[in-house]
Coordinates of C-alpha atoms (C1' of nucleotides) in Angstrom, one line a residue:
Chain A
M9 CA -94.3 14.9 31.7
S10 CA -92.3 12.2 30.1
T11 CA -90.9 9.0 31.4
A12 CA -87.2 8.6 32.1
S13 CA -86.7 6.4 29.1
E14 CA -88.5 8.8 26.8
L15 CA -86.3 11.7 28.0
I16 CA -83.2 9.7 27.6
R17 CA -84.2 8.6 24.1
K18 CA -84.9 12.2 23.2
D19 CA -81.6 13.3 24.6
I20 CA -79.7 10.7 22.6
L21 CA -81.4 11.6 19.4
A22 CA -80.7 15.3 20.1
G23 CA -77.1 14.5 20.8
L24 CA -76.9 12.7 17.5
E25 CA -78.5 15.7 15.7
S26 CA -76.0 18.0 17.3
A27 CA -73.1 15.8 16.2
F28 CA -74.5 15.8 12.7
E29 CA -74.6 19.6 12.7
K30 CA -71.0 19.8 13.8
G31 CA -70.0 17.2 11.3
T32 CA -68.5 14.9 13.8
L33 CA -70.8 12.1 12.7
P34 CA -72.1 11.3 9.2
E35 CA -75.7 12.4 8.8
I36 CA -77.7 9.2 8.4
Q37 CA -81.3 8.9 9.6
V38 CA -81.6 7.1 12.9
D39 CA -85.0 6.3 14.6
D40 CA -84.1 4.1 17.5
A41 CA -82.0 5.3 20.3
A42 CA -81.2 1.7 21.3
I43 CA -81.5 2.2 25.0
E44 CA -82.1 -0.4 27.7
R45 CA -81.8 -0.9 31.4
P46 CA -78.7 -2.8 32.1
Q47 CA -78.9 -5.7 34.5
N48 CA -75.5 -4.8 36.0
P49 CA -75.9 -1.7 38.2
E50 CA -72.3 -0.7 37.5
H51 CA -73.5 0.0 34.0
G52 CA -75.7 2.8 35.1
N53 CA -79.4 3.4 34.9
F54 CA -79.5 3.2 31.2
A55 CA -77.2 1.8 28.6
C56 CA -77.1 2.8 25.0
S57 CA -75.8 0.5 22.4
L58 CA -76.4 2.8 19.5
P59 CA -72.7 3.3 18.6
L60 CA -72.4 -0.5 18.2
K61 CA -75.3 -0.5 15.9
L62 CA -74.2 2.5 13.9
A63 CA -70.6 1.3 13.4
K64 CA -71.5 -0.3 10.1
P65 CA -73.7 2.3 8.4
F66 CA -71.4 5.1 9.7
K67 CA -68.3 3.1 8.7
M68 CA -66.7 4.2 12.0
N69 CA -65.2 2.6 15.0
P70 CA -68.0 2.2 17.6
L71 CA -65.9 3.8 20.3
A72 CA -65.4 6.9 18.2
I73 CA -69.1 7.1 17.6
A74 CA -69.8 6.7 21.3
K75 CA -67.3 9.5 22.1
A76 CA -68.7 11.9 19.5
L77 CA -72.3 11.2 20.7
T78 CA -71.4 11.5 24.4
E79 CA -69.8 14.8 23.8
N80 CA -73.0 16.2 22.3
L81 CA -75.5 14.9 24.9
P82 CA -77.5 17.6 26.7
T83 CA -76.1 18.0 30.1
N84 CA -78.8 19.8 32.1
G85 CA -81.7 17.4 31.9
V86 CA -82.1 13.8 33.0
I87 CA -78.7 12.6 32.1
G88 CA -76.3 13.0 35.1
N89 CA -73.4 11.2 33.7
A90 CA -72.6 9.4 30.4
S91 CA -69.5 7.3 30.0
V92 CA -68.1 5.5 27.0
V93 CA -67.3 1.9 27.6
A94 CA -65.7 -0.7 25.3
P95 CA -66.8 -2.1 22.9
G96 CA -69.0 0.9 22.3
F97 CA -71.6 1.3 25.0
I98 CA -72.6 4.5 26.5
N99 CA -73.5 4.0 30.2
I100 CA -75.9 6.6 31.5
T101 CA -76.6 7.5 35.0
L102 CA -79.6 9.6 35.7
D103 CA -79.2 13.0 37.1
R104 CA -79.6 12.6 40.8
R105 CA -81.7 15.6 41.4
W106 CA -84.0 14.7 38.6
V107 CA -84.5 11.2 40.1
L108 CA -85.2 12.6 43.5
D109 CA -87.7 15.1 42.1
Q110 CA -89.7 12.2 40.7
V111 CA -90.8 11.4 44.2
H112 CA -92.8 14.7 44.1
W113 CA -94.1 13.9 40.6
I114 CA -95.4 10.5 41.7
R115 CA -97.0 11.8 44.8
D116 CA -98.6 14.7 42.8
N117 CA -99.9 12.3 40.1
P118 CA -100.8 9.1 41.9
E119 CA -103.4 8.0 39.4
T120 CA -101.7 9.0 36.2
F121 CA -97.9 8.8 36.7
S122 CA -97.7 5.5 34.9
D123 CA -99.9 6.5 32.0
I124 CA -98.4 6.4 28.6
S125 CA -99.8 7.6 25.3
I126 CA -99.2 4.9 22.8
G127 CA -102.9 4.1 22.5
K128 CA -103.5 7.7 21.3
G129 CA -107.2 7.4 22.2
K130 CA -107.9 4.6 19.7
S131 CA -110.7 2.2 20.5
V132 CA -109.9 -1.3 21.2
Q133 CA -112.1 -4.2 22.0
V134 CA -110.8 -7.1 24.1
E135 CA -112.9 -10.2 23.9
Y136 CA -112.2 -13.0 26.3
V137 CA -113.6 -16.0 28.2
S138 CA -116.6 -16.3 25.8
A139 CA -117.2 -19.8 27.1
N140 CA -120.3 -21.5 25.7
P141 CA -123.3 -20.7 27.9
T142 CA -123.8 -24.3 28.7
G143 CA -122.8 -24.4 32.4
R144 CA -120.7 -22.7 35.0
L145 CA -117.2 -21.7 34.3
H146 CA -114.4 -24.0 35.5
I147 CA -110.8 -23.5 36.1
A148 CA -109.7 -24.0 32.5
H149 CA -111.4 -20.6 31.8
A150 CA -109.5 -18.8 34.5
R151 CA -106.3 -18.1 32.7
G152 CA -107.8 -16.4 29.7
A153 CA -110.1 -14.5 32.0
V154 CA -107.2 -13.1 34.1
I155 CA -105.1 -12.3 31.0
G156 CA -107.9 -10.6 29.2
S157 CA -108.9 -8.4 32.1
T158 CA -105.4 -7.4 32.9
L159 CA -104.6 -6.6 29.4
S160 CA -107.6 -4.4 29.3
E161 CA -106.4 -2.5 32.3
L162 CA -103.0 -2.1 30.7
L163 CA -104.5 -0.9 27.5
R164 CA -106.5 1.7 29.3
T165 CA -103.4 3.0 31.1
A166 CA -101.6 3.1 27.8
G167 CA -104.2 5.5 26.3
Y168 CA -106.6 3.2 24.6
I169 CA -110.4 3.4 25.0
V170 CA -111.2 -0.2 25.9
Q171 CA -114.3 -2.3 25.8
E172 CA -114.3 -5.7 27.4
E173 CA -116.6 -8.1 25.7
Y174 CA -118.0 -11.6 26.3
Y175 CA -119.2 -13.3 23.1
L176 CA -122.2 -15.4 23.9
N177 CA -122.4 -18.5 21.7
D178 CA -126.1 -18.7 22.0
A179 CA -126.7 -20.4 18.7
G180 CA -125.4 -23.6 17.1
N181 CA -124.6 -27.2 18.0
Q182 CA -123.3 -26.7 21.5
I183 CA -126.5 -25.0 22.4
D184 CA -128.6 -27.7 20.8
N185 CA -126.7 -30.1 23.0
F186 CA -127.3 -27.9 26.0
D187 CA -131.0 -27.8 25.3
I188 CA -131.1 -31.6 25.1
S189 CA -129.1 -32.0 28.3
L190 CA -131.2 -29.5 30.2
L191 CA -134.4 -31.1 29.0
T192 CA -133.1 -34.5 30.0
R193 CA -132.1 -33.4 33.5
Y194 CA -135.5 -31.7 33.8
R195 CA -137.3 -34.9 32.9
Q196 CA -135.2 -36.8 35.3
L197 CA -136.1 -34.4 38.1
C198 CA -139.7 -34.9 37.1
G199 CA -139.3 -38.5 37.8
E200 CA -139.0 -39.8 34.2
C201 CA -136.6 -42.5 33.5
V202 CA -134.5 -41.0 30.7
E203 CA -130.8 -41.5 30.0
L204 CA -128.5 -38.6 29.3
P205 CA -127.5 -38.9 25.7
E206 CA -123.8 -39.6 24.9
D207 CA -123.0 -36.1 23.6
A208 CA -124.8 -34.3 26.4
Y209 CA -123.1 -32.3 29.1
P210 CA -122.7 -34.4 32.2
G211 CA -122.1 -31.4 34.5
E212 CA -124.1 -31.0 37.6
D213 CA -124.6 -27.3 37.1
I214 CA -127.1 -28.2 34.5
I215 CA -129.1 -30.1 37.1
D216 CA -129.1 -27.0 39.2
V217 CA -130.6 -25.0 36.3
A218 CA -133.1 -27.7 35.6
R219 CA -134.2 -27.7 39.2
K220 CA -134.7 -23.9 39.2
I221 CA -136.8 -24.2 36.1
L222 CA -138.8 -27.0 37.6
D223 CA -139.4 -24.9 40.7
R224 CA -140.5 -21.9 38.8
D225 CA -142.3 -23.3 35.7
G226 CA -143.5 -26.7 37.0
H227 CA -144.1 -29.5 34.5
R228 CA -145.1 -27.4 31.5
Y229 CA -142.2 -28.6 29.3
L230 CA -143.3 -32.2 29.7
K231 CA -146.4 -31.5 27.8
M232 CA -144.7 -29.9 24.8
P233 CA -143.7 -31.8 21.7
E234 CA -140.0 -32.7 21.8
E235 CA -138.7 -29.9 19.5
E236 CA -140.7 -27.2 21.2
A237 CA -139.8 -28.4 24.6
R238 CA -136.1 -28.3 23.8
S239 CA -136.2 -24.8 22.5
A240 CA -138.4 -23.5 25.2
I241 CA -136.5 -24.9 28.1
G242 CA -133.3 -23.7 26.4
I243 CA -134.6 -20.2 26.3
A244 CA -135.7 -20.5 29.9
G245 CA -132.3 -21.8 31.0
T246 CA -130.0 -19.4 29.3
P247 CA -130.5 -16.4 31.6
L248 CA -129.9 -18.7 34.6
I249 CA -126.7 -19.9 33.0
L250 CA -125.6 -16.4 32.4
E251 CA -126.3 -15.5 35.9
G252 CA -124.0 -18.2 37.0
I253 CA -121.2 -17.3 34.6
S254 CA -121.5 -13.7 35.6
Q255 CA -121.1 -14.7 39.3
D256 CA -118.1 -16.9 38.4
I257 CA -116.4 -14.2 36.5
S258 CA -117.0 -11.6 39.2
S259 CA -115.2 -13.8 41.7
L260 CA -112.1 -12.8 39.7
R261 CA -113.2 -9.2 39.8
I262 CA -114.1 -9.2 36.2
Q263 CA -117.1 -7.3 34.8
F264 CA -117.7 -7.2 31.1
D265 CA -118.8 -4.0 29.4
N266 CA -120.8 -5.9 26.9
W267 CA -122.2 -9.4 26.3
F268 CA -122.6 -9.9 22.6
S269 CA -125.1 -12.4 21.4
E270 CA -124.3 -14.7 18.5
K271 CA -128.0 -14.9 17.7
S272 CA -128.2 -11.1 17.2
L273 CA -125.9 -11.5 14.2
F274 CA -128.7 -13.4 12.5
K275 CA -131.5 -11.2 13.8
A276 CA -129.9 -8.1 12.5
G277 CA -129.1 -9.6 9.2
Q278 CA -125.4 -9.1 9.8
F279 CA -124.6 -12.7 9.1
Q280 CA -126.4 -12.7 5.8
K281 CA -124.9 -9.4 4.8
C282 CA -121.5 -10.7 5.4
I283 CA -121.9 -13.9 3.4
K284 CA -123.4 -11.8 0.6
I285 CA -120.4 -9.6 0.4
L286 CA -118.1 -12.6 0.3
N287 CA -120.3 -14.1 -2.4
D288 CA -120.3 -10.9 -4.4
K289 CA -116.6 -10.8 -4.3
G290 CA -116.6 -14.3 -5.7
F291 CA -115.2 -16.2 -2.7
V292 CA -118.2 -18.3 -2.1
E293 CA -119.2 -21.6 -3.9
K294 CA -121.7 -24.3 -3.4
K295 CA -120.2 -27.8 -3.3
D296 CA -121.7 -31.1 -2.1
G297 CA -124.8 -29.3 -0.9
A298 CA -122.8 -27.0 1.4
T299 CA -121.7 -23.4 1.0
W300 CA -118.0 -22.9 1.0
L301 CA -115.6 -20.1 1.5
I302 CA -112.9 -20.5 -1.2
S303 CA -110.2 -19.6 1.2
S304 CA -107.6 -21.3 -0.9
E305 CA -107.9 -18.2 -3.1
L306 CA -107.2 -16.1 -0.1
G307 CA -103.9 -17.9 0.6
E308 CA -105.2 -20.5 2.9
E309 CA -104.4 -24.2 2.7
K310 CA -107.9 -25.3 2.0
D311 CA -111.4 -24.2 1.5
N312 CA -113.8 -24.0 4.5
V313 CA -117.5 -24.7 4.9
L314 CA -119.6 -21.7 5.8
I315 CA -123.1 -23.2 5.7
R316 CA -123.5 -26.9 6.2
R317 CA -125.7 -29.2 4.1
T318 CA -128.2 -28.9 6.9
G319 CA -128.4 -25.2 6.4
A320 CA -126.7 -24.5 9.7
P321 CA -123.8 -22.1 9.7
T322 CA -120.5 -23.2 10.9
Y323 CA -118.7 -21.6 13.9
F324 CA -116.2 -20.3 11.3
A325 CA -118.9 -18.5 9.4
T326 CA -120.5 -16.8 12.4
D327 CA -117.1 -15.9 13.6
I328 CA -116.4 -14.0 10.4
A329 CA -119.7 -12.2 10.8
Y330 CA -119.0 -11.5 14.4
H331 CA -115.7 -9.9 13.5
F332 CA -117.2 -8.1 10.6
N333 CA -119.5 -6.6 13.1
K334 CA -116.7 -5.5 15.3
F335 CA -114.9 -3.7 12.6
H336 CA -117.6 -2.6 10.2
E337 CA -120.6 -2.0 12.4
R338 CA -119.0 -1.0 15.7
R339 CA -115.9 0.4 14.1
F340 CA -113.2 -0.6 16.6
D341 CA -109.8 0.5 15.6
R342 CA -108.3 -2.6 17.1
V343 CA -109.7 -5.9 18.2
I344 CA -107.9 -8.3 20.5
D345 CA -109.3 -11.8 21.0
I346 CA -108.0 -13.9 23.9
W347 CA -108.3 -17.5 22.7
G348 CA -107.4 -20.9 24.0
A349 CA -104.5 -22.4 22.0
D350 CA -106.8 -25.1 20.7
H351 CA -108.4 -22.5 18.5
Q352 CA -105.1 -21.7 16.9
G353 CA -106.1 -23.2 13.5
Q354 CA -108.8 -20.6 13.2
V355 CA -106.5 -17.6 13.3
S356 CA -105.2 -17.6 9.8
R357 CA -108.4 -18.4 8.0
L358 CA -110.4 -15.8 10.0
K359 CA -107.8 -13.1 9.1
S360 CA -108.0 -14.1 5.5
A361 CA -111.7 -13.9 5.5
L362 CA -111.6 -10.4 7.1
A363 CA -109.1 -9.3 4.6
A364 CA -111.5 -10.3 1.9
L365 CA -114.2 -8.2 3.6
G366 CA -111.9 -5.2 3.4
T367 CA -110.6 -5.2 7.0
N368 CA -106.9 -4.9 7.6
P369 CA -106.1 -8.1 9.4
D370 CA -103.3 -6.4 11.3
N371 CA -105.9 -4.6 13.4
L372 CA -106.9 -8.0 14.8
D373 CA -104.7 -9.7 17.3
M374 CA -105.3 -13.1 18.8
V375 CA -103.6 -13.8 22.1
L376 CA -103.4 -17.6 22.2
V377 CA -103.4 -18.8 25.7
Q378 CA -101.7 -22.1 26.2
M379 CA -103.3 -24.9 28.2
V380 CA -103.2 -25.1 31.9
R381 CA -102.4 -28.4 33.7
F382 CA -103.6 -28.6 37.2
K383 CA -101.5 -30.6 39.5
K384 CA -103.1 -32.4 42.3
G385 CA -100.8 -34.4 44.6
K386 CA -98.1 -35.7 42.4
T387 CA -100.0 -36.2 39.2
A388 CA -100.7 -33.5 36.7
E389 CA -104.0 -34.2 35.2
K390 CA -105.7 -32.7 32.3
L391 CA -109.2 -31.7 33.2
S392 CA -111.9 -31.8 30.6
K393 CA -115.5 -30.7 30.6
R394 CA -116.6 -33.9 28.9
S395 CA -115.0 -36.3 31.3
G396 CA -116.7 -34.4 34.1
N397 CA -113.6 -34.1 36.4
V398 CA -113.7 -30.3 36.3
I399 CA -113.2 -28.0 39.2
P400 CA -115.5 -25.1 39.2
L401 CA -113.9 -21.7 38.9
L402 CA -115.7 -20.6 42.0
E403 CA -114.2 -23.4 44.0
L404 CA -110.7 -22.5 42.9
V405 CA -111.2 -18.9 43.8
N406 CA -112.7 -19.7 47.1
E407 CA -109.8 -21.9 48.1
V408 CA -106.9 -20.0 46.6
G409 CA -108.2 -16.5 46.7
A410 CA -108.7 -14.1 43.9
D411 CA -105.4 -12.3 44.5
A412 CA -103.3 -15.5 44.4
C413 CA -105.3 -16.8 41.5
R414 CA -104.8 -13.7 39.4
F415 CA -101.2 -13.4 40.2
M416 CA -100.4 -17.1 39.4
F417 CA -102.2 -17.0 36.1
L418 CA -100.7 -13.7 35.2
S419 CA -97.1 -14.5 36.0
R420 CA -96.6 -17.0 33.1
S421 CA -96.2 -15.9 29.5
H422 CA -99.4 -16.7 27.7
D423 CA -97.6 -18.8 25.1
S424 CA -96.1 -21.1 27.6
Q425 CA -98.1 -23.9 29.1
L426 CA -98.7 -23.5 32.8
E427 CA -98.8 -26.0 35.5
F428 CA -101.0 -24.9 38.4
D429 CA -100.2 -26.8 41.6
L430 CA -103.5 -26.8 43.4
D431 CA -102.0 -28.2 46.6
L432 CA -99.3 -25.6 46.7
A433 CA -101.7 -22.8 46.0
K434 CA -104.1 -24.0 48.7
E435 CA -101.8 -25.3 51.5
N436 CA -98.7 -23.3 51.1
S437 CA -100.3 -20.1 50.3
S438 CA -98.2 -18.1 52.7
E439 CA -95.1 -19.0 50.6
N440 CA -96.8 -17.7 47.5
P441 CA -95.0 -14.8 45.8
V442 CA -98.2 -12.9 45.9
Y443 CA -97.8 -12.4 49.6
Y444 CA -94.4 -11.1 49.2
V445 CA -95.7 -8.2 47.1
Q446 CA -98.7 -7.5 49.3
Y447 CA -96.5 -7.7 52.4
A448 CA -94.4 -4.9 51.1
H449 CA -97.5 -2.8 50.7
A450 CA -98.7 -3.7 54.2
R451 CA -95.3 -2.8 55.6
I452 CA -95.4 0.6 53.9
C453 CA -98.9 1.3 55.4
S454 CA -97.6 0.2 58.8
I455 CA -94.8 2.8 58.6
L456 CA -97.3 5.5 57.5
R457 CA -99.6 4.6 60.3
L458 CA -96.8 5.0 62.8
A459 CA -96.0 8.3 61.4
T460 CA -99.6 9.4 61.7
S461 CA -99.8 8.2 65.2
K462 CA -96.7 10.1 66.1
G463 CA -98.1 13.2 64.5
I464 CA -95.4 13.4 61.8
S465 CA -96.5 15.1 58.7
F466 CA -94.2 14.9 55.7
D467 CA -95.7 16.9 52.9
E468 CA -92.8 19.3 53.4
G469 CA -90.2 16.5 53.1
E470 CA -87.3 17.1 50.8
P471 CA -86.4 14.2 48.6
N472 CA -83.0 15.7 47.8
R473 CA -81.9 14.7 51.3
L474 CA -82.1 11.1 50.1
G475 CA -79.2 9.4 48.4
E476 CA -78.6 6.0 49.9
P477 CA -78.0 3.4 47.2
S478 CA -81.1 1.5 48.3
E479 CA -83.2 4.7 48.2
L480 CA -82.0 5.6 44.7
N481 CA -82.5 2.0 43.7
L482 CA -86.1 2.0 44.9
I483 CA -86.9 5.3 43.0
N484 CA -85.3 4.0 39.9
K485 CA -87.4 0.9 40.1
M486 CA -90.5 3.0 40.6
L487 CA -89.7 4.9 37.4
E488 CA -89.7 1.7 35.4
L489 CA -93.4 1.1 35.7
P490 CA -94.4 3.1 32.6
D491 CA -91.8 1.1 30.6
V492 CA -93.3 -2.1 31.9
V493 CA -96.8 -1.0 30.8
E494 CA -95.4 -0.1 27.4
T495 CA -93.7 -3.5 26.9
S496 CA -96.8 -5.3 28.1
V497 CA -99.1 -3.5 25.8
R498 CA -96.8 -3.5 22.8
N499 CA -96.4 -7.2 23.0
L500 CA -99.8 -8.0 24.6
E501 CA -97.9 -9.7 27.4
P502 CA -99.4 -8.9 30.8
H503 CA -97.0 -11.3 32.5
H504 CA -94.4 -8.6 32.9
L505 CA -96.5 -6.9 35.5
P506 CA -96.3 -9.5 38.3
H507 CA -92.6 -9.8 37.7
Y508 CA -92.2 -6.1 38.0
A509 CA -94.3 -6.0 41.2
L510 CA -92.0 -8.6 42.7
E511 CA -88.9 -6.6 41.8
L512 CA -90.4 -3.4 43.2
A513 CA -91.3 -5.2 46.4
T514 CA -87.7 -6.5 46.6
C515 CA -86.4 -3.0 46.2
F516 CA -88.7 -1.8 49.0
H517 CA -87.8 -4.6 51.4
L518 CA -84.1 -3.9 50.7
F519 CA -84.6 -0.2 51.4
Y520 CA -86.5 -1.0 54.6
Q521 CA -83.7 -3.2 55.7
N522 CA -81.0 -0.6 55.1
C523 CA -82.8 2.6 56.0
R524 CA -84.5 3.4 59.2
V525 CA -87.5 5.5 58.2
I526 CA -88.9 6.9 61.4
S527 CA -86.1 7.9 63.7
S528 CA -86.4 8.5 67.3
H529 CA -83.7 11.2 67.3
A530 CA -85.1 14.7 67.0
S531 CA -82.2 15.8 64.8
D532 CA -83.2 13.2 62.2
I533 CA -86.7 14.7 61.6
P534 CA -85.9 16.2 58.2
L535 CA -84.5 12.9 57.0
T536 CA -87.5 11.0 58.5
K537 CA -89.9 13.3 56.6
S538 CA -88.0 12.8 53.4
R539 CA -88.0 9.1 53.8
L540 CA -91.7 9.1 54.6
M541 CA -92.2 10.9 51.4
L542 CA -90.3 8.2 49.5
V543 CA -92.3 5.5 51.3
D544 CA -95.5 7.1 50.4
A545 CA -94.4 7.3 46.7
A546 CA -93.5 3.6 46.9
R547 CA -96.9 2.9 48.2
I548 CA -98.5 4.6 45.2
V549 CA -96.4 2.7 42.7
L550 CA -96.9 -0.6 44.4
K551 CA -100.6 0.0 44.7
K552 CA -100.8 1.0 41.0
S553 CA -99.0 -2.2 40.0
L554 CA -101.5 -4.3 42.1
D555 CA -104.4 -2.3 40.7
L556 CA -103.4 -3.0 37.2
M557 CA -103.5 -6.7 38.0
K558 CA -106.8 -6.1 39.9
M559 CA -105.3 -7.4 43.0
T560 CA -105.9 -5.9 46.5
A561 CA -103.3 -3.9 48.3
P562 CA -103.8 -4.8 51.9
E563 CA -102.9 -2.2 54.6
K564 CA -102.4 -4.8 57.2
M565 CA -101.4 -8.5 57.0
Chain B
rG1227 C1' -97.5 -35.6 6.7
rC1228 C1' -98.3 -30.3 7.3
rC1229 C1' -99.1 -25.9 10.8
rC1230 C1' -98.7 -23.4 15.8
rC1231 C1' -96.6 -23.2 20.9
rU1232 C1' -92.9 -24.8 24.2
rA1233 C1' -87.7 -26.8 26.0
rU1234 C1' -83.3 -22.1 31.0
rA1235 C1' -81.2 -24.4 38.5
rG1236 C1' -83.9 -30.4 41.9
rC1237 C1' -89.3 -28.1 41.0
rU1238 C1' -92.5 -23.9 39.0
rC1239 C1' -91.1 -20.0 35.9
rA1240 C1' -88.8 -14.8 34.3
rG1241 C1' -85.0 -13.1 31.0
rG1242 C1' -88.9 -6.2 29.1
rA1243 C1' -88.4 -5.8 20.3
rG1244 C1' -79.6 -9.5 20.0
rG1245 C1' -75.9 -6.5 24.3
rA1246 C1' -71.5 -6.4 28.8
rU1247 C1' -70.9 -11.6 34.8
rA1248 C1' -78.4 -15.5 32.7
rG1249 C1' -82.5 -14.1 37.4
rA1250 C1' -86.7 -15.0 41.1
rG1251 C1' -89.8 -18.1 44.2
rC1252 C1' -90.0 -23.0 46.4
rA1253 C1' -86.7 -26.9 48.2
rC1254 C1' -81.3 -27.5 50.5
rC1255 C1' -77.0 -25.4 53.7
rG1256 C1' -75.3 -21.2 56.9
rG1257 C1' -76.2 -16.3 59.1
rU1258 C1' -79.3 -11.5 60.7
rU1259 C1' -84.3 -9.2 65.3
rU1260 C1' -82.4 -3.7 72.2
rC1261 C1' -85.3 -0.2 66.5
rC1262 C1' -91.1 1.4 61.7
rU1263 C1' -94.6 -6.0 60.3
rA1264 C1' -88.8 -11.9 60.3
rA1265 C1' -94.9 -13.2 55.4
rA1266 C1' -88.3 -9.7 55.7
rC1267 C1' -82.9 -9.4 54.8
rC1268 C1' -77.7 -11.4 53.8
rG1269 C1' -74.4 -15.4 52.2
rG1270 C1' -73.6 -20.6 49.8
rA1271 C1' -74.6 -24.4 46.2
rG1272 C1' -76.9 -25.3 41.4
rG1273 C1' -78.8 -24.2 34.6
rC1274 C1' -79.7 -22.0 28.7
rA1275 C1' -82.4 -29.9 25.1
rC1276 C1' -78.7 -31.1 20.9
rA1277 C1' -76.0 -29.6 16.2
rG1278 C1' -75.0 -26.0 12.7
rG1279 C1' -75.6 -20.8 10.9
rU1280 C1' -76.3 -15.1 10.8
rU1281 C1' -72.9 -10.9 13.6
rC1282 C1' -68.7 -6.9 16.7
rG1283 C1' -72.0 -9.7 20.1
rA1284 C1' -77.1 -15.2 20.5
rG1285 C1' -80.8 -17.9 26.1
rU1286 C1' -83.0 -14.3 22.5
rC1287 C1' -82.8 -14.4 15.2
rC1288 C1' -82.4 -18.6 11.1
rU1289 C1' -82.0 -24.0 9.7
rG1290 C1' -82.0 -29.0 11.2
rU1291 C1' -82.5 -32.9 15.1
rU1292 C1' -84.9 -34.7 19.6
rA1293 C1' -88.8 -34.3 23.3
rG1294 C1' -93.7 -32.4 25.1
rG1295 C1' -98.5 -29.9 24.1
rG1296 C1' -102.1 -28.1 20.6
rG1297 C1' -104.3 -27.9 15.7
rU1298 C1' -105.2 -30.0 10.9
rA1299 C1' -114.1 -31.6 10.9
rC1300 C1' -120.2 -29.9 7.1
rC1301 C1' -117.2 -29.7 16.4
rA1302 C1' -116.6 -25.3 19.1

RNA sequence: GCCCCUAUAGCUCAGGAGGAUAGAGCACCGGUUUCCUAAACCGGAGGCACAGGUUCGAGUCCUGUUAGGGGUACCA
């Protein structure tokens, strides 16, 4: 089965081919049917602007092209009517019977009706959140988390094999800092009078971890030499931190398929191997006691340090090795990283390094998620981990709810900054658009419940009895979901999904307003059954939209 | 300085690979309920930062200006 837009596209190209054969249009290769869904309903379900685009290469008047094309369009498929309109559009109305038949199609394929095949079974890894394991997650992590997980769902429904991964930065500076912070907190709990160093993490979640360690292991770390104590308590603390992160993330209904340890890159020799390859290719040099990647020879603005004078690798170096692992060891066809926009400077040089390692950088996409400002009262404040004025992710989810949280973070384009009004989300939640969508689903379920209680079955309903504008409008909107999936996946932009869900809900509410579903008149039974069928199909599509966003679809509100 | 992102209604944001009259929610004004959920529906008012360019056509692409955010470390 194909989607409406696929069929229309096919028909237009077929019409073109047929006009070529008849010689009414000059035979020039055309790949794109240039169709869209017009905003003005008077322009039909689809509009084709191909004649306008072909005017120049064909050296013909667009209206003449439109006429020739329209005359050759197949007439017994999806296209019900095609009309030529100045300055050269073809407005296409879907065949009514075909549209109504889709109600059956959706009900017969509730899980797969919106699946598309652009992924072609390729493997793709989506890596997101990947916050340093130095504490609990806070609200700044939420946006990337929601975007990453929804994108993963979308990629699956688009035919990709998806792995969701959390990259665990369990090596490096931040971790040293964490060890020091944890040890300090631990000592404080043991009654020692020690100050938290300036660079340390002030967060209270580290105190919680220190307390757990104290309860479990007693005072053993006090007796160790400084270095040993740091490392030992760090090793003891990491699993506890991970437990917390895992709990935080699951509050947003996220579960990773894999947690990848940075340390493992060194243990497995991956890091060393990677540097060696770069070295063998002549892109590595020693300067000022450090080891550099000569990225300037790879088209970058400047060279970058791989291994510091101290012998410690930079984040950049391990990131190269990590991505080398993704492509060369684990052989993903595609990799998508969801990053905060503050990592934007890393994109180009990482891609260059990968290219030097023989990976096509086009197989790597970074989705840069812009910063979120959280508005409390009238002031929008920037929250930072260092200043300690962070709001834990769990607190946000508990107060706002996972559904509202996901919807809010999803509904903005990732490359726009987002202002999250905490007060509005908390106090005014009933005015939140998320409820509008969920309410439509609850309404649907309510109708279906009534039908059940009245003993009305509707499997034998006949969609071709339908035909009210708001009915057709609703079905047409339902048929758009596969296109929304395609657009979202193609552009890695999950924000189209909540907007679609809103539109679909609007179409349903409108239908509900205009069409009485369960009639009390016996003579209306066939229509009632047909409408129940439509309502059930609408339920399936709405549910699917919510599922893709990992939101709940309440049956009662 | 250089690089990236952004600028659309009073506010928060869409505008789905340039298309025909730019949309939604909230806020404001007015209306709708003998009937399946009024958390709904209908109507009103209100906008593409500025200046050029590309073309049959620009909110969308290009250049410049202005404003905001981010980056430009042997931090991550």
